Amino acid sequence: MNVSGFVEIEEKIYQTAHENAWSVECMAGHDAADRSLEYIGSRILPNDYVYDFFQDSDGGWWYQTRKGLREIGIVDIETVIFGPPALRKTNSRGKGKRNYEQNEIIREKTAQGDGPPWEEGGLLSQEAG
């Protein structure tokens, strides 16, 4: 659910929503993935986290978390954790797989008694000689 604005939620509604809401990320686990959501309002906490509250078509309460950043305003929690989308790494799986395979080769050579690749007699010194 994407909320671009901010509407202060009324106190009475906030109390009900806060006591009964589940994270929108868990909708499928609550058999609610097919329900439509209506944005009700938001609440900013002293730590600058923003809780957006929604009510689904069956009357259930849901929330999502955002963060207020002084430099750029209110952003989704993924931006807080991973940075702006333009700066996120792409295709990191391939590099991680190559590193894993490379480390497996080193572990196998070490287990055979060849020693770590940086020591004399290790994998790298055998390649050089």
mmCIF file of N, CA, C and O in Angstrom, residues 43-112:
data_model
loop_
_atom_site.group_PDB
_atom_site.id
_atom_site.type_symbol
_atom_site.label_atom_id
_atom_site.label_comp_id
_atom_site.label_asym_id
_atom_site.label_seq_id
_atom_site.Cartn_x
_atom_site.Cartn_y
_atom_site.Cartn_z
ATOM 1 N N ARG A 43 -0.249 8.522 12.145
ATOM 2 C CA ARG A 43 0.207 9.058 13.429
ATOM 3 C C ARG A 43 1.736 9.089 13.391
ATOM 4 O O ARG A 43 2.370 8.099 13.051
ATOM 5 N N ILE A 44 2.321 10.241 13.744
ATOM 6 C CA ILE A 44 3.776 10.363 13.855
ATOM 7 C C ILE A 44 4.147 10.183 15.316
ATOM 8 O O ILE A 44 3.616 10.865 16.192
ATOM 9 N N LEU A 45 5.087 9.275 15.574
ATOM 10 C CA LEU A 45 5.575 9.049 16.928
ATOM 11 C C LEU A 45 6.785 9.937 17.195
ATOM 12 O O LEU A 45 7.396 10.464 16.255
ATOM 13 N N PRO A 46 7.177 10.107 18.458
ATOM 14 C CA PRO A 46 8.315 10.990 18.772
ATOM 15 C C PRO A 46 9.622 10.603 18.077
ATOM 16 O O PRO A 46 10.476 11.455 17.865
ATOM 17 N N ASN A 47 9.785 9.340 17.681
ATOM 18 C CA ASN A 47 11.016 8.916 17.008
ATOM 19 C C ASN A 47 10.944 9.115 15.492
ATOM 20 O O ASN A 47 11.756 8.588 14.747
ATOM 21 N N ASP A 48 9.958 9.871 15.032
ATOM 22 C CA ASP A 48 9.742 10.212 13.624
ATOM 23 C C ASP A 48 9.254 9.044 12.767
ATOM 24 O O ASP A 48 9.254 9.140 11.543
ATOM 25 N N TYR A 49 8.864 7.934 13.398
ATOM 26 C CA TYR A 49 8.223 6.873 12.626
ATOM 27 C C TYR A 49 6.773 7.257 12.399
ATOM 28 O O TYR A 49 6.118 7.828 13.259
ATOM 29 N N VAL A 50 6.274 6.943 11.222
ATOM 30 C CA VAL A 50 4.903 7.254 10.837
ATOM 31 C C VAL A 50 4.154 5.941 10.673
ATOM 32 O O VAL A 50 4.602 5.056 9.944
ATOM 33 N N TYR A 51 3.037 5.805 11.366
ATOM 34 C CA TYR A 51 2.189 4.629 11.218
ATOM 35 C C TYR A 51 0.948 5.030 10.437
ATOM 36 O O TYR A 51 0.194 5.903 10.857
ATOM 37 N N ASP A 52 0.763 4.408 9.264
ATOM 38 C CA ASP A 52 -0.403 4.639 8.426
ATOM 39 C C ASP A 52 -1.410 3.544 8.728
ATOM 40 O O ASP A 52 -1.065 2.353 8.712
ATOM 41 N N PHE A 53 -2.646 3.917 8.976
ATOM 42 C CA PHE A 53 -3.689 2.947 9.312
ATOM 43 C C PHE A 53 -4.711 2.835 8.191
ATOM 44 O O PHE A 53 -5.086 3.829 7.571
ATOM 45 N N PHE A 54 -5.152 1.607 7.954
ATOM 46 C CA PHE A 54 -6.101 1.279 6.900
ATOM 47 C C PHE A 54 -7.195 0.397 7.489
ATOM 48 O O PHE A 54 -6.973 -0.318 8.460
ATOM 49 N N GLN A 55 -8.339 0.436 6.843
ATOM 50 C CA GLN A 55 -9.403 -0.493 7.201
ATOM 51 C C GLN A 55 -9.775 -1.236 5.925
ATOM 52 O O GLN A 55 -9.919 -0.630 4.858
ATOM 53 N N ASP A 56 -9.866 -2.589 6.040
ATOM 54 C CA ASP A 56 -10.170 -3.371 4.849
ATOM 55 C C ASP A 56 -11.675 -3.481 4.618
ATOM 56 O O ASP A 56 -12.483 -3.016 5.423
ATOM 57 N N SER A 57 -12.038 -4.104 3.521
ATOM 58 C CA SER A 57 -13.443 -4.198 3.116
ATOM 59 C C SER A 57 -14.283 -5.042 4.072
ATOM 60 O O SER A 57 -15.504 -4.956 4.056
ATOM 61 N N ASP A 58 -13.624 -5.840 4.948
ATOM 62 C CA ASP A 58 -14.346 -6.624 5.955
ATOM 63 C C ASP A 58 -14.306 -5.976 7.339
ATOM 64 O O ASP A 58 -14.721 -6.573 8.323
ATOM 65 N N GLY A 59 -13.730 -4.776 7.438
ATOM 66 C CA GLY A 59 -13.682 -4.063 8.712
ATOM 67 C C GLY A 59 -12.413 -4.297 9.516
ATOM 68 O O GLY A 59 -12.276 -3.776 10.617
ATOM 69 N N GLY A 60 -11.477 -5.094 8.987
ATOM 70 C CA GLY A 60 -10.210 -5.338 9.693
ATOM 71 C C GLY A 60 -9.283 -4.140 9.612
ATOM 72 O O GLY A 60 -9.352 -3.332 8.684
ATOM 73 N N TRP A 61 -8.409 -4.016 10.623
ATOM 74 C CA TRP A 61 -7.471 -2.896 10.694
ATOM 75 C C TRP A 61 -6.071 -3.347 10.299
ATOM 76 O O TRP A 61 -5.615 -4.419 10.687
ATOM 77 N N TRP A 62 -5.361 -2.486 9.573
ATOM 78 C CA TRP A 62 -4.014 -2.763 9.083
ATOM 79 C C TRP A 62 -3.171 -1.510 9.210
ATOM 80 O O TRP A 62 -3.687 -0.398 9.243
ATOM 81 N N TYR A 63 -1.849 -1.702 9.274
ATOM 82 C CA TYR A 63 -0.945 -0.548 9.324
ATOM 83 C C TYR A 63 0.288 -0.812 8.482
ATOM 84 O O TYR A 63 0.624 -1.958 8.176
ATOM 85 N N GLN A 64 0.946 0.250 8.106
ATOM 86 C CA GLN A 64 2.273 0.170 7.506
ATOM 87 C C GLN A 64 3.137 1.224 8.181
ATOM 88 O O GLN A 64 2.628 2.199 8.727
ATOM 89 N N THR A 65 4.433 1.031 8.137
ATOM 90 C CA THR A 65 5.366 1.934 8.798
ATOM 91 C C THR A 65 6.160 2.721 7.761
ATOM 92 O O THR A 65 6.636 2.158 6.782
ATOM 93 N N ARG A 66 6.297 4.003 8.008
ATOM 94 C CA ARG A 66 7.177 4.867 7.226
ATOM 95 C C ARG A 66 8.029 5.663 8.207
ATOM 96 O O ARG A 66 7.875 5.540 9.408
ATOM 97 N N LYS A 67 8.945 6.458 7.701
ATOM 98 C CA LYS A 67 9.826 7.238 8.573
ATOM 99 C C LYS A 67 9.929 8.653 8.030
ATOM 100 O O LYS A 67 10.061 8.851 6.831
ATOM 101 N N GLY A 68 9.860 9.613 8.936
ATOM 102 C CA GLY A 68 10.054 11.002 8.553
ATOM 103 C C GLY A 68 11.532 11.346 8.617
ATOM 104 O O GLY A 68 12.158 11.227 9.663
ATOM 105 N N LEU A 69 12.098 11.727 7.488
ATOM 106 C CA LEU A 69 13.503 12.139 7.419
ATOM 107 C C LEU A 69 13.547 13.623 7.102
ATOM 108 O O LEU A 69 12.926 14.079 6.139
ATOM 109 N N ARG A 70 14.267 14.374 7.903
ATOM 110 C CA ARG A 70 14.282 15.831 7.765
ATOM 111 C C ARG A 70 14.745 16.275 6.379
ATOM 112 O O ARG A 70 14.270 17.259 5.842
ATOM 113 N N GLU A 71 15.691 15.518 5.794
ATOM 114 C CA GLU A 71 16.269 15.932 4.521
ATOM 115 C C GLU A 71 15.302 15.755 3.354
ATOM 116 O O GLU A 71 15.301 16.539 2.416
ATOM 117 N N ILE A 72 14.480 14.687 3.391
ATOM 118 C CA ILE A 72 13.667 14.377 2.209
ATOM 119 C C ILE A 72 12.190 14.168 2.491
ATOM 120 O O ILE A 72 11.408 13.968 1.581
ATOM 121 N N GLY A 73 11.755 14.186 3.749
ATOM 122 C CA GLY A 73 10.347 14.022 4.074
ATOM 123 C C GLY A 73 10.022 12.600 4.522
ATOM 124 O O GLY A 73 10.892 11.867 4.993
ATOM 125 N N ILE A 74 8.779 12.198 4.331
ATOM 126 C CA ILE A 74 8.330 10.872 4.767
ATOM 127 C C ILE A 74 8.613 9.863 3.662
ATOM 128 O O ILE A 74 8.219 10.057 2.513
ATOM 129 N N VAL A 75 9.325 8.790 4.023
ATOM 130 C CA VAL A 75 9.692 7.748 3.047
ATOM 131 C C VAL A 75 9.265 6.381 3.563
ATOM 132 O O VAL A 75 9.052 6.189 4.760
ATOM 133 N N ASP A 76 9.162 5.426 2.644
ATOM 134 C CA ASP A 76 8.814 4.068 3.053
ATOM 135 C C ASP A 76 9.970 3.451 3.829
ATOM 136 O O ASP A 76 11.107 3.901 3.767
ATOM 137 N N ILE A 77 9.680 2.405 4.562
ATOM 138 C CA ILE A 77 10.683 1.804 5.446
ATOM 139 C C ILE A 77 11.809 1.138 4.662
ATOM 140 O O ILE A 77 12.941 1.078 5.123
ATOM 141 N N GLU A 78 11.533 0.669 3.445
ATOM 142 C CA GLU A 78 12.590 0.078 2.612
ATOM 143 C C GLU A 78 13.654 1.114 2.269
ATOM 144 O O GLU A 78 14.833 0.796 2.222
ATOM 145 N N THR A 79 13.230 2.344 2.029
ATOM 146 C CA THR A 79 14.188 3.410 1.735
ATOM 147 C C THR A 79 15.049 3.705 2.957
ATOM 148 O O THR A 79 16.243 3.953 2.838
ATOM 149 N N VAL A 80 14.463 3.630 4.138
ATOM 150 C CA VAL A 80 15.229 3.849 5.373
ATOM 151 C C VAL A 80 16.290 2.763 5.529
ATOM 152 O O VAL A 80 17.442 3.034 5.853
ATOM 153 N N ILE A 81 15.907 1.529 5.264
ATOM 154 C CA ILE A 81 16.813 0.396 5.477
ATOM 155 C C ILE A 81 17.843 0.272 4.358
ATOM 156 O O ILE A 81 19.034 0.120 4.614
ATOM 157 N N PHE A 82 17.391 0.342 3.098
ATOM 158 C CA PHE A 82 18.256 0.032 1.964
ATOM 159 C C PHE A 82 18.730 1.236 1.172
ATOM 160 O O PHE A 82 19.526 1.108 0.261
ATOM 161 N N GLY A 83 18.227 2.421 1.497
ATOM 162 C CA GLY A 83 18.601 3.612 0.766
ATOM 163 C C GLY A 83 17.659 3.863 -0.398
ATOM 164 O O GLY A 83 16.798 3.041 -0.707
ATOM 165 N N PRO A 84 17.820 5.002 -1.059
ATOM 166 C CA PRO A 84 16.962 5.318 -2.201
ATOM 167 C C PRO A 84 17.097 4.263 -3.295
ATOM 168 O O PRO A 84 18.194 3.721 -3.499
ATOM 169 N N PRO A 85 16.027 3.952 -4.010
ATOM 170 C CA PRO A 85 16.083 2.916 -5.046
ATOM 171 C C PRO A 85 17.208 3.108 -6.060
ATOM 172 O O PRO A 85 17.821 2.141 -6.499
ATOM 173 N N ALA A 86 17.510 4.352 -6.411
ATOM 174 C CA ALA A 86 18.557 4.609 -7.405
ATOM 175 C C ALA A 86 19.938 4.176 -6.907
ATOM 176 O O ALA A 86 20.830 3.909 -7.711
ATOM 177 N N LEU A 87 20.135 4.096 -5.601
ATOM 178 C CA LEU A 87 21.448 3.749 -5.053
ATOM 179 C C LEU A 87 21.560 2.285 -4.637
ATOM 180 O O LEU A 87 22.628 1.851 -4.215
ATOM 181 N N ARG A 88 20.497 1.522 -4.764
ATOM 182 C CA ARG A 88 20.528 0.113 -4.360
ATOM 183 C C ARG A 88 21.281 -0.715 -5.383
ATOM 184 O O ARG A 88 21.211 -0.473 -6.578
ATOM 185 N N LYS A 89 22.015 -1.702 -4.912
ATOM 186 C CA LYS A 89 22.730 -2.607 -5.803
ATOM 187 C C LYS A 89 21.725 -3.482 -6.545
ATOM 188 O O LYS A 89 20.705 -3.879 -6.001
ATOM 189 N N THR A 90 22.050 -3.785 -7.774
ATOM 190 C CA THR A 90 21.223 -4.699 -8.544
ATOM 191 C C THR A 90 22.044 -5.938 -8.876
ATOM 192 O O THR A 90 23.270 -5.904 -8.923
ATOM 193 N N ASN A 91 21.376 -7.028 -9.090
ATOM 194 C CA ASN A 91 21.996 -8.291 -9.477
ATOM 195 C C ASN A 91 23.082 -8.731 -8.501
ATOM 196 O O ASN A 91 24.126 -9.209 -8.904
ATOM 197 N N SER A 92 22.849 -8.558 -7.216
ATOM 198 C CA SER A 92 23.857 -8.938 -6.228
ATOM 199 C C SER A 92 23.919 -10.447 -6.038
ATOM 200 O O SER A 92 24.889 -10.974 -5.529
ATOM 201 N N ARG A 93 22.884 -11.178 -6.461
ATOM 202 C CA ARG A 93 22.881 -12.633 -6.298
ATOM 203 C C ARG A 93 23.999 -13.281 -7.089
ATOM 204 O O ARG A 93 24.653 -14.183 -6.626
ATOM 205 N N GLY A 94 24.185 -12.838 -8.311
ATOM 206 C CA GLY A 94 25.224 -13.433 -9.145
ATOM 207 C C GLY A 94 26.601 -13.284 -8.524
ATOM 208 O O GLY A 94 27.384 -14.211 -8.471
ATOM 209 N N LYS A 95 26.907 -12.095 -8.022
ATOM 210 C CA LYS A 95 28.210 -11.857 -7.409
ATOM 211 C C LYS A 95 28.372 -12.704 -6.156
ATOM 212 O O LYS A 95 29.414 -13.299 -5.928
ATOM 213 N N GLY A 96 27.314 -12.785 -5.349
ATOM 214 C CA GLY A 96 27.388 -13.603 -4.143
ATOM 215 C C GLY A 96 27.597 -15.069 -4.468
ATOM 216 O O GLY A 96 28.338 -15.769 -3.788
ATOM 217 N N LYS A 97 26.967 -15.549 -5.521
ATOM 218 C CA LYS A 97 27.130 -16.944 -5.926
ATOM 219 C C LYS A 97 28.564 -17.196 -6.361
ATOM 220 O O LYS A 97 29.164 -18.199 -5.996
ATOM 221 N N ARG A 98 29.137 -16.273 -7.142
ATOM 222 C CA ARG A 98 30.530 -16.448 -7.584
ATOM 223 C C ARG A 98 31.465 -16.463 -6.384
ATOM 224 O O ARG A 98 32.380 -17.278 -6.312
ATOM 225 N N ASN A 99 31.248 -15.554 -5.439
ATOM 226 C CA ASN A 99 32.097 -15.529 -4.249
ATOM 227 C C ASN A 99 31.955 -16.824 -3.461
ATOM 228 O O ASN A 99 32.929 -17.356 -2.949
ATOM 229 N N TYR A 100 30.718 -17.328 -3.359
ATOM 230 C CA TYR A 100 30.489 -18.579 -2.641
ATOM 231 C C TYR A 100 31.242 -19.722 -3.322
ATOM 232 O O TYR A 100 31.919 -20.502 -2.663
ATOM 233 N N GLU A 101 31.142 -19.819 -4.655
ATOM 234 C CA GLU A 101 31.836 -20.895 -5.381
ATOM 235 C C GLU A 101 33.341 -20.773 -5.214
ATOM 236 O O GLU A 101 34.038 -21.760 -5.026
ATOM 237 N N GLN A 102 33.858 -19.560 -5.268
ATOM 238 C CA GLN A 102 35.280 -19.326 -5.097
ATOM 239 C C GLN A 102 35.723 -19.748 -3.688
ATOM 240 O O GLN A 102 36.748 -20.399 -3.517
ATOM 241 N N ASN A 103 34.938 -19.400 -2.680
ATOM 242 C CA ASN A 103 35.273 -19.784 -1.314
ATOM 243 C C ASN A 103 35.212 -21.293 -1.128
ATOM 244 O O ASN A 103 35.982 -21.857 -0.356
ATOM 245 N N GLU A 104 34.285 -21.963 -1.817
ATOM 246 C CA GLU A 104 34.200 -23.427 -1.735
ATOM 247 C C GLU A 104 35.467 -24.066 -2.285
ATOM 248 O O GLU A 104 35.985 -25.025 -1.711
ATOM 249 N N ILE A 105 35.997 -23.554 -3.372
ATOM 250 C CA ILE A 105 37.236 -24.088 -3.939
ATOM 251 C C ILE A 105 38.372 -23.920 -2.948
ATOM 252 O O ILE A 105 39.160 -24.841 -2.711
ATOM 253 N N ILE A 106 38.450 -22.746 -2.324
ATOM 254 C CA ILE A 106 39.499 -22.497 -1.334
ATOM 255 C C ILE A 106 39.346 -23.447 -0.152
ATOM 256 O O ILE A 106 40.323 -24.029 0.326
ATOM 257 N N ARG A 107 38.108 -23.655 0.333
ATOM 258 C CA ARG A 107 37.885 -24.580 1.450
ATOM 259 C C ARG A 107 38.300 -26.003 1.094
ATOM 260 O O ARG A 107 38.899 -26.701 1.895
ATOM 261 N N GLU A 108 37.995 -26.434 -0.131
ATOM 262 C CA GLU A 108 38.373 -27.783 -0.556
ATOM 263 C C GLU A 108 39.884 -27.934 -0.577
ATOM 264 O O GLU A 108 40.427 -28.936 -0.109
ATOM 265 N N LYS A 109 40.573 -26.965 -1.136
ATOM 266 C CA LYS A 109 42.044 -27.021 -1.186
ATOM 267 C C LYS A 109 42.640 -27.008 0.219
ATOM 268 O O LYS A 109 43.598 -27.719 0.500
ATOM 269 N N THR A 110 42.045 -26.206 1.116
ATOM 270 C CA THR A 110 42.530 -26.140 2.491
ATOM 271 C C THR A 110 42.312 -27.479 3.185
ATOM 272 O O THR A 110 43.182 -27.963 3.912
ATOM 273 N N ALA A 111 41.174 -28.103 2.944
ATOM 274 C CA ALA A 111 40.881 -29.396 3.555
ATOM 275 C C ALA A 111 41.815 -30.484 3.044
ATOM 276 O O ALA A 111 42.092 -31.461 3.739
ATOM 277 N N GLN A 112 42.351 -30.326 1.841
ATOM 278 C CA GLN A 112 43.277 -31.312 1.280
ATOM 279 C C GLN A 112 44.691 -31.104 1.795
ATOM 280 O O GLN A 112 45.606 -31.804 1.399
#
